[in-house]
Coordinates of C-alpha atoms and ligand atoms in Angstrom, one line a residue:
M1 CA 34.8 37.3 98.6
P2 CA 35.3 34.0 96.8
I3 CA 38.5 33.6 94.9
K4 CA 38.2 32.7 91.3
F5 CA 41.4 31.2 90.3
P6 CA 42.0 30.9 86.6
F7 CA 43.1 27.3 86.0
K8 CA 45.6 26.7 83.3
K9 CA 44.4 24.5 80.5
D10 CA 45.6 21.0 81.2
K11 CA 45.9 18.2 78.7
K12 CA 45.4 15.5 81.2
Q13 CA 42.4 16.8 83.2
P14 CA 39.2 18.4 82.1
R15 CA 39.0 22.0 83.3
T16 CA 37.2 22.3 86.6
E17 CA 35.0 25.2 87.7
P18 CA 36.4 27.0 90.7
L19 CA 34.9 25.9 93.9
G20 CA 34.9 29.4 95.4
L21 CA 37.4 29.7 98.2
E22 CA 37.0 32.2 101.0
E23 CA 40.0 34.4 100.5
N24 CA 40.1 35.3 104.2
H25 CA 40.2 31.7 105.3
I26 CA 43.1 30.2 103.3
P27 CA 45.4 28.0 105.5
K28 CA 48.5 30.0 106.3
H29 CA 50.9 27.0 106.3
V30 CA 50.3 24.0 104.1
A31 CA 52.6 21.0 104.3
I32 CA 52.6 18.4 101.6
I33 CA 53.9 14.8 101.5
M34 CA 54.5 14.5 97.8
D35 CA 54.1 10.8 97.4
G36 CA 53.5 8.3 94.5
N37 CA 56.2 9.3 92.0
G38 CA 57.5 5.8 91.8
R39 CA 54.1 4.1 91.3
W40 CA 53.1 6.7 88.7
A41 CA 56.2 5.8 86.7
K42 CA 55.8 2.1 87.2
N43 CA 52.2 2.3 85.9
R44 CA 53.7 3.7 82.7
G45 CA 56.5 1.2 82.4
M46 CA 59.0 3.9 83.1
P47 CA 61.9 4.0 85.7
R48 CA 61.1 5.5 89.1
I49 CA 63.2 8.5 88.4
A50 CA 60.9 9.5 85.5
G51 CA 58.2 9.9 88.2
H52 CA 60.4 12.2 90.2
K53 CA 61.1 14.3 87.1
E54 CA 57.4 14.7 86.4
G55 CA 56.8 15.5 90.0
M56 CA 59.2 18.4 89.8
G57 CA 57.0 20.0 87.2
V58 CA 54.0 19.7 89.6
V59 CA 56.0 21.4 92.3
K60 CA 56.3 24.5 90.1
R61 CA 52.6 24.6 89.4
I62 CA 51.6 24.1 93.0
V63 CA 54.0 26.8 94.2
R64 CA 52.4 29.2 91.7
Y65 CA 49.0 28.3 92.9
A66 CA 49.9 28.6 96.6
S67 CA 51.4 32.0 96.1
D68 CA 48.4 33.1 94.0
V69 CA 45.8 32.1 96.6
G70 CA 47.8 33.7 99.5
V71 CA 49.2 30.7 101.4
K72 CA 52.1 32.1 103.5
V73 CA 54.2 29.0 104.0
L74 CA 54.3 25.9 101.8
T75 CA 56.4 23.1 103.2
L76 CA 57.2 20.3 100.8
Y77 CA 58.6 16.9 101.9
A78 CA 61.2 16.3 99.2
F79 CA 63.6 13.8 100.9
S80 CA 63.3 12.0 104.3
T81 CA 66.1 10.8 106.5
E82 CA 64.8 7.3 105.6
N83 CA 65.0 7.8 101.8
W84 CA 68.8 7.1 101.9
K85 CA 67.7 3.4 101.9
R86 CA 66.7 3.7 98.3
P87 CA 68.9 2.5 95.4
K88 CA 71.9 4.7 94.8
N89 CA 70.9 5.8 91.3
E90 CA 67.5 7.0 92.7
V91 CA 69.1 8.9 95.6
D92 CA 71.6 10.5 93.3
F93 CA 68.8 11.6 91.0
L94 CA 66.8 13.0 93.9
M95 CA 69.9 14.9 95.1
K96 CA 70.3 16.5 91.6
L97 CA 66.6 17.6 91.4
P98 CA 67.1 20.7 93.5
V99 CA 69.9 21.7 91.1
D100 CA 67.7 21.2 88.0
F101 CA 64.6 22.7 89.7
L102 CA 66.4 25.9 90.7
S103 CA 68.4 26.3 87.5
T104 CA 65.2 26.8 85.6
Y105 CA 62.9 28.1 88.2
L106 CA 64.9 30.4 90.5
P107 CA 64.2 33.5 88.3
E108 CA 60.5 32.9 88.6
L109 CA 60.7 32.4 92.3
I110 CA 62.6 35.7 92.6
E111 CA 60.0 37.5 90.4
R112 CA 57.2 36.0 92.5
N113 CA 58.8 37.3 95.7
V114 CA 59.1 33.8 97.1
Q115 CA 61.5 33.1 99.9
V116 CA 63.2 29.7 99.7
R117 CA 64.1 27.9 103.0
T118 CA 64.9 24.4 104.1
I119 CA 64.3 22.2 107.1
G120 CA 66.4 19.0 107.7
D121 CA 69.9 18.0 108.2
F122 CA 71.4 20.1 105.5
D123 CA 75.2 19.7 106.0
V124 CA 75.4 16.1 105.0
L125 CA 73.7 16.7 101.6
P126 CA 76.0 16.4 98.5
A127 CA 78.0 19.6 97.8
H128 CA 76.1 20.3 94.5
T129 CA 72.7 20.0 96.2
Q130 CA 73.8 22.4 99.0
K131 CA 75.3 24.9 96.5
A132 CA 72.1 25.2 94.5
V133 CA 69.9 25.4 97.5
K134 CA 72.1 27.9 99.3
E135 CA 72.2 30.1 96.2
A136 CA 68.4 30.1 96.1
M137 CA 68.1 30.9 99.8
E138 CA 70.7 33.7 99.5
K139 CA 69.0 35.3 96.5
T140 CA 65.5 35.1 98.0
K141 CA 66.3 35.9 101.6
D142 CA 64.8 39.4 101.6
N143 CA 61.6 38.3 99.7
D144 CA 58.5 38.6 101.8
G145 CA 56.0 36.6 99.7
L146 CA 55.3 32.9 100.0
I147 CA 57.9 31.0 102.0
L148 CA 58.8 27.8 100.0
N149 CA 60.2 25.5 102.6
F150 CA 61.8 22.3 101.3
A151 CA 62.1 19.4 103.8
L152 CA 65.4 17.9 102.6
N153 CA 66.9 15.1 104.5
Y154 CA 64.2 15.8 107.0
G155 CA 63.2 13.4 109.8
S156 CA 61.0 14.5 112.7
R157 CA 62.5 12.1 115.2
F158 CA 66.0 13.3 114.4
E159 CA 64.9 16.9 114.7
M160 CA 63.3 16.2 118.2
V161 CA 66.3 14.3 119.5
H162 CA 68.5 17.2 118.3
A163 CA 66.2 19.6 120.2
V164 CA 66.5 17.6 123.4
K165 CA 70.3 17.5 123.2
Q166 CA 70.4 21.3 122.7
I167 CA 68.2 21.9 125.7
A168 CA 70.0 19.3 127.8
S169 CA 73.4 21.0 127.1
R170 CA 71.9 24.3 128.2
V171 CA 70.8 22.8 131.4
Q172 CA 74.2 21.3 131.9
E173 CA 75.8 24.7 131.4
G174 CA 73.5 26.1 134.0
E175 CA 71.8 28.5 131.5
V176 CA 68.4 26.9 131.8
D177 CA 66.6 25.4 134.8
I178 CA 64.7 22.1 134.2
S179 CA 61.5 23.8 135.5
D180 CA 61.8 26.4 132.7
I181 CA 61.6 23.8 129.9
D182 CA 58.2 24.2 128.2
E183 CA 56.6 23.7 124.8
S184 CA 57.7 27.0 123.5
M185 CA 61.4 26.4 124.4
F186 CA 61.2 23.0 122.7
S187 CA 59.6 24.5 119.5
Q188 CA 62.4 27.1 119.4
E189 CA 64.9 24.3 119.0
L190 CA 63.2 22.8 116.0
Y191 CA 64.0 23.6 112.3
T192 CA 60.7 25.3 112.1
S193 CA 61.3 27.7 114.9
E194 CA 60.7 30.7 112.7
L195 CA 57.6 29.4 111.0
I196 CA 53.9 29.2 112.0
E197 CA 52.6 25.7 112.6
P198 CA 51.0 23.9 109.6
D199 CA 47.2 24.2 109.4
L200 CA 46.8 21.7 106.7
L201 CA 48.7 18.5 105.7
I202 CA 48.2 17.0 102.3
R203 CA 49.4 13.5 101.4
T204 CA 49.1 12.1 97.9
S205 CA 49.2 8.5 96.6
G206 CA 46.6 7.0 98.9
E207 CA 49.0 6.4 101.8
Q208 CA 47.6 7.6 105.1
R209 CA 50.7 8.0 107.4
L210 CA 53.1 10.7 108.4
S211 CA 56.4 8.9 107.5
N212 CA 58.3 10.9 110.1
F213 CA 57.1 14.3 108.9
L214 CA 56.6 17.2 111.3
L215 CA 55.3 15.0 114.2
W216 CA 55.4 17.8 116.7
Q217 CA 54.3 20.6 114.4
L218 CA 51.2 18.8 113.0
A219 CA 49.6 18.3 116.4
Y220 CA 46.5 20.3 115.4
A221 CA 46.7 20.3 111.6
E222 CA 43.9 19.2 109.4
F223 CA 44.8 16.1 107.4
W224 CA 43.7 15.7 103.7
F225 CA 44.5 12.6 101.7
T226 CA 44.0 11.7 98.1
E227 CA 44.6 8.6 96.0
V228 CA 46.1 10.7 93.2
Y229 CA 49.8 10.2 92.6
W230 CA 52.0 13.3 93.0
P231 CA 52.8 13.7 89.3
D232 CA 49.0 13.8 88.6
F233 CA 48.2 16.3 91.4
D234 CA 47.1 19.7 90.0
E235 CA 45.6 23.0 91.0
S236 CA 42.1 21.5 91.1
H237 CA 43.2 18.9 93.7
F238 CA 44.9 21.6 95.7
E239 CA 41.8 23.8 95.5
K240 CA 39.6 20.9 96.7
A241 CA 42.0 20.4 99.7
L242 CA 41.7 24.1 100.6
Y243 CA 37.9 24.0 100.1
D244 CA 37.6 21.0 102.4
F245 CA 39.8 22.7 104.9
Q246 CA 37.5 25.7 104.9
N247 CA 34.6 23.4 105.7
R248 CA 36.3 21.7 108.7
K249 CA 35.5 22.7 112.2
R250 CA 38.7 23.1 114.2
R251 CA 38.2 22.9 117.9
F252 CA 41.7 22.7 119.4
G253 CA 40.4 20.7 122.3
G254 CA 37.6 23.2 123.0
V255 CA 33.9 22.9 122.3
Ligands
IPE301 C1 57.7 10.4 96.6 O1 57.4 9.4 95.7 C2 59.0 11.1 96.4 C3 60.0 10.8 97.4 C4 59.8 10.0 98.4 C5 61.3 11.4 97.2 P1 57.9 8.0 95.9 O2 59.3 7.8 95.3 O3 57.9 7.6 97.4 O4 56.9 7.1 95.1 P2 56.2 5.7 95.5 O5 55.6 6.0 96.9 O6 57.3 4.7 95.6 O7 55.2 5.5 94.5
IPE302 C1 57.7 10.2 102.4 O1 57.4 9.3 101.4 C2 58.9 11.0 102.1 C3 58.7 11.9 101.0 C4 57.6 12.2 100.3 C5 59.9 12.7 100.7 P1 57.9 7.8 101.4 O2 57.5 7.2 100.2 O3 59.4 7.8 101.7 O4 57.2 7.2 102.7 P2 56.8 5.6 103.0 O5 58.1 4.8 102.9 O6 55.8 5.2 102.1 O7 56.3 5.7 104.4
MG303 MG1 56.5 6.8 98.5

């Protein structure tokens, strides 16, 4: 049965006719590199942080859409371990975004049965960021709808080195034999241990790279790129990504 998703009227974009998604073939885990906020703002003569603010509104719409079409896990790259290199005012703004986002949106997430999670090195985030996110995780922990997984201070290499250290120390303690180390044990040491692997990776803004995002987990994901900057990304783009995913032939190394 094709899904007919009622698009909200959008000032910026003409309404698009639904493409007709197969409801039993929606990717279970979609990961998104939300990129292009800065360039979006620059094109309008605005400071970069204006792009981040606009991008936050897009997150809300995309979460609604993902939960409506039946995506199980939506992982959003919000801040990388490399993003600390940015000017202090921008980093401060990005660290306040979860507070703003959740102060207005948490009730809707609860109502929609969404479960909030994070991946990344959480403990070094500013206290106010941690507090807001922890509250959201606590209040949604029993929800069994869409898992909204924010990659916050996330870096794939850091994650993998951490996993190696964990396993090495278990070997040292004599708990684990080197010959027992396998892919599954390694996966269990990653932040994503409780999640299924992403089926689909979306990156906006025309860049075609991973920027240290889920290097292990994306081994067999389908990649989908668009030139559109994140603040201009909407339901119709998301629908097109899902539609293209449904028309890809995944082989996983077979024939
Ligand atoms: C993505 O937009 C948001 C974050 C990385 C936090 P950018 O801020 O990277 O925007 P561009 O790529 O500079 O346009
Ligand atoms: C990746 O975007 C990180 C996030 C979207 C949070 P960047 O804008 O930081 O990546 P590069 O610098 O273009 O590779
Ligand atoms: Mg960028």
